Amino acid sequence: MAERVNRNVEWVVDDDGTVTGYQVRPGDKRPIGGGGTLPSQTARGAVKATSSATPTDGSFAVFPDQACTELEVFNDQRVPIEFQRNGAGAVITLLAGQRRRFAGITNANQIGFRRSDWAVPGRTQPTTISAMAVTRTDTYTFAGTLSLAVAGGAYVAFGNLACTAMELNNAAEHDVVFRIGGAGIEYKIRHGESALILGITNANQVQQKAADSIARQARPLEAECWTTGPNASMLLTQRADMISADADIVNSEFNYPNLMPAGAILTLGNLRPVHRLRKKPVPLARWLTTADVVTNRAADFANAANGELAFGTSIVEYTQTQTAEVSIAPSAALAAGVDVQNGSIHFTHCWPDNAGNNFGVNGPTGFYIELHSAGTPAAPTANFHTSPNLNGLWQGFMGASVLGYNLLRCFSLPISHFTATGTGADLASIKWARIKITGGGSSNGCKMRPVSLDFVPNALAKGSVIFTFDDLHDGAWNNALPIMSKYNFPGVLCMDTTVKMGQTGYLTPEQISKMHRDYGWEVAYQVYQNETGFNLSSEDWMRQVGKWVLAMNRIGIHETQNGSYGSGTVTNIDEERTMAAKRALATLRRFANGQNAQYPFRSAETVPYGDPYNIRCLNMTSGFTAGTVYDRWKDHVDQAIAAKGVAVFACHGEFNAAGEALTALGSLCDYIRTQELAGTCQVVTFAGLNKQAYGI
């Protein structure tokens, strides 16, 4: 027997049970002959059953009396349907759009069904399912249906049940891997797929776990077990990977990822701060070759050939070889001074692929930026402005684990954070800038590629605040929304689409849509299926973003420009994945911990952003002493107001219940409203701020 994917043929089963054909949707699999002998098959006609008028009782609707050896069922509903044999035991779930054979029966009335949302009043409803009853000459001896809760972590095995074949059915909202006999090769079953396992003697030989290690709500993995037959999958419709003419996303199915086909990604281009700004940056220093560098350690600098095209294909590479102070200055001062009093200084750089031995791992203890209005790079004066020690930036939000290599990155510092040395520089007429490194590791070979120091004028005349809400906690709807909506303040939902949406304690699609439509909240990408999505290949990550965009469009959300790194423990954001992110999203936010004592939260994020793909964000309650939450939040808002930057807050479960955080949110909104009326502050979304600062 062979199988083929049939995208053109349609058969129809009429409502009165007359078989005049059968509908075969794109992606369906149907057996056809080809060199072998197929079992004879007699169609007994169509049967149908309707669930109870009070479907919340959880009862199963049973198909009518019809002698047959199997039922072929197609789920044409918008929700998963749960099927049960003989009125007891575990269920087999059929996702929307799937078709399945239930073999090893003697009558259609051995199969019953109910909707998966039967326990949700107001959503579930009486439902009719049709099936085709068939009698075949081949033999199937059914042993039983099993269900096993699978979550992140260790392997778990099914219970004791003698069988020679098992078909796993993955209707959970995450991919699953299984193995046989407690060892051996893992095999992955993606959501919406099944796997037929032959040659076993007991169900307890099969072990499974979630494909990733993220802690999640345990979800059932289902299995049908046999002692005789089958030799082909009972699931006739596997997941669709391609967009076809009748591809669809079902409203209540967003936590079923692979039912949603991948598609074209919304492409918004590159928002790195040196491009597409309303107010263009002014270079104070630029290093493309060693000829552009004035330094006291010339031997530690070399030309590299794989620089980014925007700066020429060459780039300078610095190798740390000793602990003494190192100066990195441009070859000449500017002819005319630059007024830097209303803006920020941006440092663009990259780290070469050097076995992880870069500034984020093994860098110096001191890193400073100096601004000079007099003297020359070769003969500086003692009067200049200097930044604080920025070394904390490397570990605070520029960590090696999240930056990758050979990528241009940028961070920024408001000019108000520079202080005078000697009599200081004339900030209205800065002519050159340099980097000063102190306390480098002795001969450790740590590398860094400096590219430029630029002055970027403030894009706005006021500070901004963005409230972001991670992980879809329903406290955003129950508690935060009523407070913020009194002031007409929007928020940003960083979506965990399939991991949590619609589960107990988390936002539903209806709530998300209303927050966006009626209250102006932005919906941003964080997770489609895997919390550690960036640990996937870039192709798989792009596929997840594409499915997420389609899912959001389905509930009326079309502004899907921005995103967030899915976890503070993401470890694989390398060049390939970052370039994928730049194709898919306009910005990426990354949350971090800590109060205001050190960078990155000694200053708010600048506008334009220091790096649109590494936007600094304050985790709202991590590390705060009890009784100081409001003060720390207000401090951060004040930083944004002073620098004409943006205070980005990340909330998780802080607003799920009454407490200090919820009280502080009301007080903070009161304070921001006072500043808003004074013209010094605004509450915006990423999409709104991007339009103001970048013109997109």
XYZ file of C-alpha atoms in Angstrom:
696
model
C 0.000 0.000 0.000
C 1.191 3.509 -0.784
C 0.050 6.894 0.382
C -0.188 10.129 -1.522
C -1.181 13.670 -0.641
C -4.346 14.505 -2.549
C -4.983 18.204 -3.008
C -7.680 18.105 -5.696
C -10.251 15.337 -5.162
C -13.438 15.950 -3.194
C -15.952 13.344 -2.108
C -19.130 14.362 -0.309
C -21.235 12.588 2.336
C -24.719 14.087 2.197
C -26.621 14.970 5.371
C -29.065 12.129 4.792
C -26.213 9.627 4.834
C -25.924 9.088 1.083
C -22.307 8.570 0.033
C -21.818 10.576 -3.147
C -18.152 11.260 -2.598
C -15.675 12.167 0.084
C -13.945 15.434 0.776
C -10.151 15.227 0.735
C -8.563 18.444 2.003
C -5.022 19.603 1.213
C -2.611 17.718 3.435
C -4.898 14.660 3.769
C -3.419 11.202 3.312
C -5.488 8.480 1.621
C -4.383 4.898 0.890
C -4.205 3.911 -2.766
C -3.178 0.699 -4.488
C 0.125 0.184 -6.199
C 1.660 -3.253 -6.661
C 0.002 -4.888 -3.639
C -3.363 -6.273 -2.626
C -5.586 -4.008 -0.571
C -8.146 -5.381 1.898
C -11.666 -5.331 0.526
C -13.824 -2.559 1.914
C -17.572 -2.070 2.026
C -19.023 1.353 2.736
C -21.929 1.110 5.191
C -22.917 4.755 4.794
C -22.579 7.912 6.791
C -23.588 8.236 10.415
C -23.784 11.310 12.574
C -24.342 12.215 16.200
C -25.119 15.444 18.031
C -23.858 16.290 21.489
C -26.156 17.117 24.391
C -28.164 20.338 24.428
C -26.312 21.031 27.700
C -22.787 20.179 26.516
C -21.133 21.361 29.741
C -22.100 18.090 31.450
C -19.111 16.387 29.820
C -21.136 13.498 28.442
C -20.163 11.796 25.189
C -22.519 11.744 22.201
C -22.622 8.210 20.785
C -22.941 7.413 17.087
C -26.100 5.477 16.145
C -26.335 1.722 15.706
C -24.544 0.690 12.512
C -22.630 -2.560 12.106
C -19.097 -1.830 10.871
C -15.459 -2.578 11.643
C -14.287 1.023 11.620
C -15.399 4.637 11.518
C -13.641 7.312 9.516
C -14.238 10.656 11.224
C -13.512 14.184 10.016
C -13.456 17.045 12.536
C -14.943 20.001 10.691
C -15.483 21.974 13.907
C -13.416 24.920 15.143
C -12.273 23.109 18.283
C -10.633 19.750 19.052
C -13.033 16.853 19.497
C -12.389 14.094 22.062
C -13.349 10.539 21.069
C -13.871 7.668 23.505
C -14.375 3.927 22.969
C -17.060 1.872 24.681
C -18.081 4.621 27.089
C -14.994 4.508 29.287
C -11.274 5.134 29.441
C -8.943 7.677 27.909
C -9.791 9.773 24.874
C -8.178 10.350 21.495
C -8.256 14.004 20.437
C -8.878 14.997 16.853
C -7.769 18.557 16.097
C -9.759 20.878 13.877
C -9.347 19.831 10.254
C -8.014 16.349 11.035
C -9.372 13.016 9.807
C -8.911 9.686 11.616
C -9.878 6.005 11.414
C -11.248 4.261 14.506
C -10.735 0.569 13.759
C -11.242 -2.642 15.728
C -14.939 -2.080 16.447
C -18.086 -4.016 15.583
C -20.580 -1.152 15.670
C -20.503 2.610 15.253
C -22.175 3.009 18.658
C -18.940 1.968 20.340
C -17.536 5.442 19.579
C -18.645 8.605 21.367
C -17.396 12.185 21.258
C -17.485 15.536 23.032
C -15.957 18.945 22.426
C -12.667 19.660 24.177
C -14.113 22.899 25.584
C -17.131 21.141 27.101
C -16.334 22.575 30.558
C -16.324 26.226 29.414
C -19.802 27.785 29.704
C -20.529 30.326 27.017
C -18.051 28.804 24.599
C -19.087 25.181 24.151
C -22.263 24.361 22.245
C -24.166 21.409 20.829
C -22.127 19.959 17.995
C -22.791 17.465 15.220
C -20.081 15.157 13.899
C -20.435 12.940 10.822
C -18.494 9.767 10.112
C -18.301 7.126 7.410
C -18.902 3.577 8.597
C -16.847 0.934 6.802
C -16.463 -2.832 7.008
C -13.041 -4.183 6.003
C -11.679 -7.703 5.721
C -8.420 -6.992 7.513
C -8.271 -7.679 11.253
C -7.581 -5.208 14.072
C -7.589 -6.364 17.677
C -7.809 -3.352 19.960
C -6.068 -3.479 23.350
C -6.922 -0.111 24.868
C -6.511 3.666 24.891
C -3.926 5.277 27.164
C -3.183 8.846 28.203
C -0.071 10.195 29.882
C 0.644 13.706 31.212
C 3.828 15.011 29.583
C 5.711 18.135 30.653
C 9.269 19.424 30.528
C 11.839 17.317 32.370
C 12.479 13.584 32.625
C 11.064 10.780 30.515
C 7.823 9.159 31.684
C 6.444 5.809 30.514
C 2.942 4.525 29.858
C 1.465 2.023 32.279
C 1.373 -1.744 31.865
C -0.669 -2.903 28.864
C 0.233 -5.859 26.648
C 0.289 -4.845 22.985
C 2.319 -5.283 19.807
C 1.581 -1.887 18.274
C 0.959 1.588 19.614
C 0.012 4.789 17.851
C 0.960 7.953 19.725
C -1.294 10.957 19.104
C 0.170 14.342 20.049
C -2.612 16.833 20.673
C -0.651 18.669 23.372
C 0.495 22.218 22.631
C 4.150 21.260 22.542
C 6.307 18.850 20.594
C 7.106 15.508 22.208
C 10.030 13.110 21.868
C 9.784 9.392 22.620
C 12.157 6.458 22.878
C 11.713 2.711 23.211
C 13.105 0.546 25.991
C 14.536 3.302 28.166
C 17.397 4.128 25.823
C 18.231 4.617 22.186
C 17.443 7.307 19.657
C 14.826 9.948 20.386
C 12.084 10.486 17.837
C 10.094 13.724 17.711
C 6.354 13.982 17.209
C 5.318 17.510 16.464
C 1.976 18.809 17.599
C -0.845 17.445 15.458
C 1.185 14.426 14.332
C 0.982 10.755 15.217
C 3.582 7.988 15.251
C 2.902 4.270 14.803
C 5.262 2.080 16.878
C 5.501 -1.610 15.958
C 7.411 -4.546 17.417
C 6.807 -3.905 21.110
C 5.289 -6.258 23.688
C 4.007 -3.759 26.248
C 3.022 -0.100 26.310
C 5.410 0.552 29.205
C 8.348 0.125 26.835
C 7.581 3.537 25.328
C 8.850 6.609 27.195
C 8.232 10.247 26.299
C 8.827 13.817 27.401
C 8.383 17.355 26.069
C 10.866 18.257 23.339
C 12.199 21.198 25.345
C 13.014 21.504 29.035
C 10.836 24.508 29.830
C 8.599 23.993 32.842
C 5.046 23.962 31.554
C 1.589 22.762 32.429
C 1.507 18.995 31.868
C -0.576 18.057 28.839
C -1.802 14.612 27.786
C -0.110 12.437 25.186
C -2.597 9.871 23.917
C -2.081 6.366 22.537
C -4.156 3.622 20.959
C -2.751 0.128 21.534
C -3.254 -3.045 19.499
C -2.425 -6.735 19.675
C -3.213 -7.317 15.981
C -2.715 -4.725 13.220
C -2.413 -1.931 12.092
C 0.460 -1.421 9.638
C -0.323 2.212 8.777
C -1.257 5.290 10.749
C -4.865 5.730 11.783
C -4.447 9.500 11.454
C -5.185 10.368 7.844
C -4.574 14.126 8.103
C -1.251 15.304 9.469
C -0.404 18.945 10.131
C -0.170 21.389 7.219
C 3.224 23.005 6.671
C 2.375 24.964 3.564
C -0.066 27.749 2.879
C -2.700 26.498 0.470
C -5.806 28.067 -1.003
C -8.057 26.866 1.828
C -5.560 27.060 4.693
C -7.241 28.337 7.828
C -6.491 29.228 11.431
C -9.302 28.353 13.786
C -10.140 30.961 16.418
C -9.926 28.770 19.506
C -7.011 26.707 18.260
C -4.125 29.107 18.866
C -2.616 26.784 21.448
C -2.299 24.123 18.765
C 0.756 25.419 16.913
C 1.388 23.156 13.967
C -2.170 23.286 12.726
C -1.303 26.805 11.669
C 0.676 26.909 8.427
C 3.870 28.892 8.217
C 3.829 31.792 5.834
C 5.417 34.981 4.642
C 6.915 37.102 7.393
C 6.161 40.779 7.835
C 9.457 42.452 6.957
C 10.190 45.886 8.348
C 13.897 46.242 7.738
C 16.755 47.191 9.979
C 16.277 49.779 12.712
C 19.847 49.883 13.977
C 20.334 53.442 15.295
C 22.678 54.533 12.497
C 19.846 54.155 9.990
C 16.358 55.526 9.413
C 16.431 58.114 12.180
C 14.450 61.335 12.008
C 17.581 63.094 13.275
C 20.777 61.672 11.836
C 23.765 60.729 14.000
C 27.004 62.709 13.850
C 30.224 60.640 13.961
C 32.744 61.667 16.619
C 35.089 58.755 15.933
C 35.102 55.973 13.360
C 37.526 53.069 13.012
C 37.497 51.138 9.745
C 41.198 50.294 9.487
C 44.204 50.584 11.779
C 45.064 53.836 9.976
C 41.989 55.331 11.670
C 43.250 54.453 15.170
C 45.395 56.578 17.447
C 46.382 54.430 20.412
C 49.140 53.738 22.890
C 48.946 50.008 22.024
C 49.240 49.884 18.216
C 50.520 46.301 18.327
C 47.178 45.161 19.772
C 45.181 46.353 16.741
C 44.833 44.622 13.381
C 42.660 44.886 10.289
C 39.935 42.298 9.798
C 38.236 41.668 6.484
C 34.683 40.714 7.424
C 33.174 43.994 8.541
C 29.594 44.944 7.754
C 28.961 46.581 4.389
C 27.359 49.659 5.962
C 30.768 50.623 7.327
C 32.887 49.179 4.549
C 33.996 45.581 4.481
C 37.021 46.228 6.675
C 36.959 46.496 10.441
C 39.482 46.985 13.232
C 40.082 44.260 15.808
C 41.538 44.883 19.267
C 43.150 42.039 21.224
C 43.638 42.490 24.965
C 47.212 41.528 25.898
C 47.960 43.351 29.154
C 46.404 45.137 32.129
C 47.683 48.669 31.458
C 45.419 51.478 30.252
C 44.554 51.473 26.544
C 43.309 54.495 24.599
C 41.333 54.115 21.346
C 40.960 57.452 19.551
C 40.281 58.543 15.947
C 43.095 59.614 13.662
C 41.989 63.277 13.631
C 39.612 65.729 15.257
C 36.582 67.177 13.477
C 37.016 70.532 11.767
C 33.861 71.918 13.391
C 32.625 71.129 16.875
C 29.369 69.253 17.498
C 26.765 70.374 20.029
C 26.007 67.239 22.064
C 23.918 68.819 24.825
C 20.596 67.317 23.754
C 21.114 63.701 22.904
C 23.135 60.597 23.645
C 26.472 59.025 22.759
C 26.239 55.706 20.935
C 29.094 53.204 20.789
C 28.917 50.729 17.903
C 31.057 47.605 18.050
C 31.048 43.879 17.509
C 32.696 40.856 19.025
C 34.581 38.463 16.761
C 34.070 34.734 16.906
C 36.837 33.928 19.355
C 35.694 30.823 21.244
C 33.670 32.992 23.611
C 36.730 35.008 24.658
C 35.224 38.459 24.203
C 34.442 41.467 26.376
C 31.228 39.902 27.656
C 33.156 36.951 29.079
C 36.699 38.022 29.822
C 36.766 41.779 29.412
C 38.416 44.609 31.349
C 37.299 46.028 34.674
C 37.101 49.597 33.359
C 35.492 50.947 30.176
C 35.020 54.700 29.661
C 34.034 57.115 26.876
C 35.679 60.541 26.816
C 34.439 63.664 24.989
C 36.994 66.336 24.001
C 36.520 69.869 22.675
C 40.219 70.790 22.656
C 43.548 69.163 21.882
C 43.992 66.342 19.387
C 43.747 62.549 19.610
C 47.546 62.415 19.619
C 47.886 65.213 22.206
C 44.761 65.395 24.419
C 44.289 68.008 27.111
C 43.394 67.294 30.729
C 39.975 68.903 30.338
C 37.208 66.643 29.027
C 33.931 64.968 29.941
C 33.895 61.270 30.781
C 31.270 58.622 31.211
C 30.998 56.536 34.365
C 32.553 53.084 34.196
C 30.438 51.307 31.598
C 31.889 47.876 32.214
C 28.595 46.806 33.762
C 27.006 47.144 30.343
C 28.877 44.098 29.091
C 27.393 41.877 31.770
C 24.237 43.822 32.557
C 22.507 43.586 29.205
C 25.200 42.920 26.615
C 26.121 39.466 27.912
C 28.066 37.110 25.696
C 25.320 34.522 25.801
C 22.848 36.780 23.998
C 24.877 38.796 21.533
C 26.423 36.317 19.181
C 29.457 37.213 17.107
C 30.358 39.315 14.069
C 27.244 41.438 14.519
C 27.274 45.197 14.833
C 25.827 46.134 18.192
C 25.319 49.494 19.835
C 24.683 50.863 23.284
C 23.946 54.429 24.263
C 24.316 56.785 27.208
C 22.512 60.123 27.720
C 24.841 63.098 27.711
C 23.658 63.995 31.222
C 25.627 61.020 32.542
C 28.970 62.470 31.452
C 30.856 64.461 34.100
C 33.680 66.993 33.847
C 37.324 66.098 34.391
C 39.480 69.165 34.998
C 37.442 72.072 33.716
C 35.545 69.737 31.421
C 34.846 69.935 27.700
C 32.677 72.462 25.924
C 29.646 70.248 25.238
C 28.458 72.745 22.621
C 31.574 72.068 20.531
C 32.856 68.466 20.834
C 35.516 67.713 18.200
C 36.558 64.156 18.993
C 35.895 61.257 21.353
C 37.818 58.235 22.507
C 37.506 54.992 24.467
C 39.656 54.288 27.492
C 40.069 50.734 28.776
C 41.592 49.876 32.152
C 42.233 46.674 34.051
C 42.339 44.304 31.108
C 43.235 40.674 31.670
C 46.917 39.974 31.186
C 47.566 38.234 27.860
C 44.145 36.582 27.835
C 43.541 37.285 24.138
C 40.093 38.780 24.717
C 38.861 40.526 21.545
C 36.600 43.449 20.641
C 36.020 45.343 17.394
C 35.340 49.077 17.905
C 33.457 50.682 15.011
C 32.309 54.185 15.946
C 31.319 56.726 18.560
C 28.369 58.848 17.427
C 26.273 61.639 18.839
C 22.566 60.967 18.249
C 20.178 63.878 18.907
C 17.119 63.204 21.021
C 14.230 62.244 18.771
C 11.604 63.588 21.168
C 11.169 66.569 23.462
C 9.717 64.502 26.308
C 10.275 61.233 28.138
C 8.300 58.089 27.356
C 7.090 55.079 29.336
C 6.224 51.644 27.947
C 4.513 49.039 30.143
C 5.070 45.502 28.851
C 3.344 42.393 30.186
C 4.999 39.015 29.686
C 3.603 35.489 29.774
C -0.098 36.412 29.418
C -0.925 36.446 33.136
C -4.588 37.337 33.487
C -3.667 39.939 36.106
C -3.082 42.214 33.117
C -6.809 41.984 32.339
C -8.229 41.678 35.839
C -6.136 44.275 37.658
C -3.704 46.289 35.499
C -6.126 47.182 32.687
C -8.741 48.798 34.995
C -6.041 51.008 36.540
C -4.307 52.006 33.301
C -7.495 52.548 31.300
C -8.568 55.323 33.709
C -5.700 57.346 32.244
C -6.053 55.993 28.697
C -2.593 54.435 29.079
C -1.902 51.533 26.678
C 0.286 48.531 27.399
C 2.181 45.944 25.379
C 1.388 42.234 25.652
C 4.457 40.105 24.925
C 2.657 36.995 23.789
C 3.185 33.379 24.872
C 0.773 32.159 22.239
C 0.729 28.384 22.452
C 2.458 27.873 25.775
C -0.190 29.551 27.922
C -2.936 31.334 25.987
C -6.378 30.283 27.154
C -5.154 28.125 30.015
C -6.275 28.700 33.599
C -4.790 31.912 34.960
C -3.858 33.300 31.549
C -5.429 35.591 28.975
C -7.871 34.244 26.410
C -7.900 35.182 22.703
C -11.065 37.189 23.308
C -9.469 39.233 26.093
C -6.331 39.869 24.040
C -8.368 41.028 21.064
C -10.449 43.389 23.208
C -7.383 44.884 24.922
C -5.937 45.618 21.490
C -9.128 46.785 19.796
C -10.828 48.747 22.582
C -7.940 49.912 24.767
C -5.124 50.445 22.282
C -2.753 47.808 23.647
C -0.035 46.519 21.360
C 0.527 42.797 20.903
C 4.196 41.867 20.512
C 5.824 38.551 19.716
C 7.582 36.669 22.486
C 6.805 32.977 22.198
C 4.826 30.950 19.704
C 5.612 27.480 20.913
C 9.046 27.278 22.548
C 10.035 29.571 25.425
C 13.640 29.126 24.304
C 12.721 29.809 20.694
C 16.088 31.320 19.843
C 17.686 27.984 20.669
C 15.951 26.610 17.587
C 17.455 27.003 14.155
C 16.755 30.352 12.513
C 14.477 28.572 10.033
C 12.363 27.042 12.793
C 12.292 30.349 14.669
C 11.109 32.198 11.551
C 8.447 29.548 11.031
C 7.169 30.132 14.544
C 7.052 33.907 14.040
C 5.184 33.401 10.775
C 2.569 31.228 12.421
C 2.218 33.745 15.232
C 1.587 36.586 12.757
C -1.137 34.551 11.064
C -2.686 33.628 14.404
C -2.804 37.254 15.501
C -4.317 38.344 12.200
C -7.059 35.806 12.784
C -8.253 37.632 15.903
C -7.970 41.052 14.286
C -4.474 42.050 15.391
C -2.373 43.338 12.503
C 0.238 45.582 14.141
C 2.721 42.803 14.804
C 5.969 44.697 14.319
C 7.809 44.222 17.589
C 8.952 41.440 19.857
C 10.765 40.280 22.955
C 13.384 37.681 23.699
C 11.475 34.754 25.121
C 13.597 34.073 28.156
C 16.356 35.522 30.277
C 18.158 32.209 29.800
C 18.239 32.206 26.011
C 21.743 31.123 25.056
C 21.869 30.948 21.309
C 21.181 34.403 19.885
C 23.985 34.308 17.380
C 24.521 36.079 14.079
C 22.233 33.792 12.093
C 19.330 34.113 14.509
C 19.731 37.845 14.981
C 19.630 38.397 11.239
C 16.452 36.309 11.170
C 15.022 38.540 13.894
C 15.841 41.627 11.843
C 13.909 40.182 8.920
C 10.884 39.372 11.057
C 10.620 42.166 13.624
C 11.329 45.877 13.953
C 12.537 45.697 17.551
C 13.351 43.163 20.255
C 13.067 43.874 23.958
C 15.183 42.077 26.535
C 14.331 42.266 30.232
C 16.951 42.366 32.940
C 17.036 42.534 36.720
C 18.460 45.033 39.163
C 17.754 48.413 40.654
C 19.215 51.749 39.666
C 22.608 51.320 41.315
C 24.456 50.145 38.221
C 24.084 49.991 34.478
C 21.989 49.275 32.559
C 19.509 50.908 34.928
C 21.518 53.863 36.037
C 19.966 55.365 32.922
C 16.787 54.815 30.954
C 16.844 53.505 27.395
C 17.515 56.281 24.907
C 15.306 57.416 22.045
C 16.431 56.504 19.435
C 17.189 53.145 21.034
C 20.739 52.197 21.863
C 20.082 49.005 19.916
C 16.591 48.210 18.608
C 17.360 44.492 18.923
C 18.443 44.731 22.536
C 16.096 47.298 24.086
C 16.775 47.640 27.777
C 13.837 46.867 30.020
C 13.445 46.925 33.805
C 12.035 43.751 35.352
C 9.477 45.345 37.639
C 9.988 43.640 41.005
C 13.183 41.612 40.733
C 15.738 42.634 43.345
C 13.671 45.408 44.906
C 13.540 45.746 48.666
C 10.033 45.562 50.112
C 8.544 49.015 50.462
C 10.690 50.551 47.698
C 8.914 49.339 44.552
C 7.136 52.613 43.767
C 10.279 54.654 44.470
C 12.364 52.546 42.077
C 9.727 52.740 39.339
C 9.426 56.495 39.760
C 13.236 56.806 39.635
C 13.232 55.052 36.277
C 10.469 57.270 34.892
C 12.403 60.330 36.066
C 15.493 59.018 34.240
C 13.480 58.837 31.030
C 12.100 62.347 31.522
C 15.545 63.813 32.206
C 17.163 62.145 29.180
C 14.156 62.422 26.812
C 14.434 58.636 26.657
C 12.092 55.758 27.473
C 11.516 53.742 30.639
C 10.497 50.241 29.550
C 8.970 48.111 32.306
C 8.451 44.343 32.150
C 5.685 42.835 34.265
C 5.168 39.127 34.832
C 2.805 38.013 37.601
C 3.131 41.105 39.786
C -0.447 42.235 39.204
C -2.214 38.895 39.618
C -3.282 39.754 43.165
C -3.394 42.642 45.603
C -0.030 43.676 46.974
C 2.677 46.308 46.893
C 3.145 46.122 43.120
C -0.535 46.647 42.323
C -0.750 49.578 44.731
C 2.441 51.040 43.255
C 1.015 50.796 39.729
C -1.861 53.091 40.644
C 0.501 55.562 42.287
C 2.863 55.480 39.307
C 0.025 56.140 36.859
C -1.002 59.121 38.983
C 2.556 60.461 38.850
C 2.886 59.921 35.103
C -0.428 61.703 34.498
C 0.927 64.731 36.392
C 4.029 64.704 34.172
C 1.897 64.162 31.073
C -0.138 67.272 31.847
C 3.135 69.179 32.299
C 4.246 68.046 28.821
C 7.279 66.079 30.070
C 6.139 62.461 29.689
C 3.918 60.130 27.681
C 2.833 56.480 27.877
C 3.177 54.756 24.508
C 3.624 51.373 22.853
C 6.658 50.251 20.890
C 4.709 50.764 17.672
C 3.785 54.302 18.705
C 7.306 55.207 19.776
C 8.776 53.774 16.576
C 6.531 56.035 14.522
C 7.599 59.079 16.509
C 11.327 58.332 16.566
C 11.889 56.498 13.298
C 9.015 57.577 11.108
C 7.689 54.057 10.505
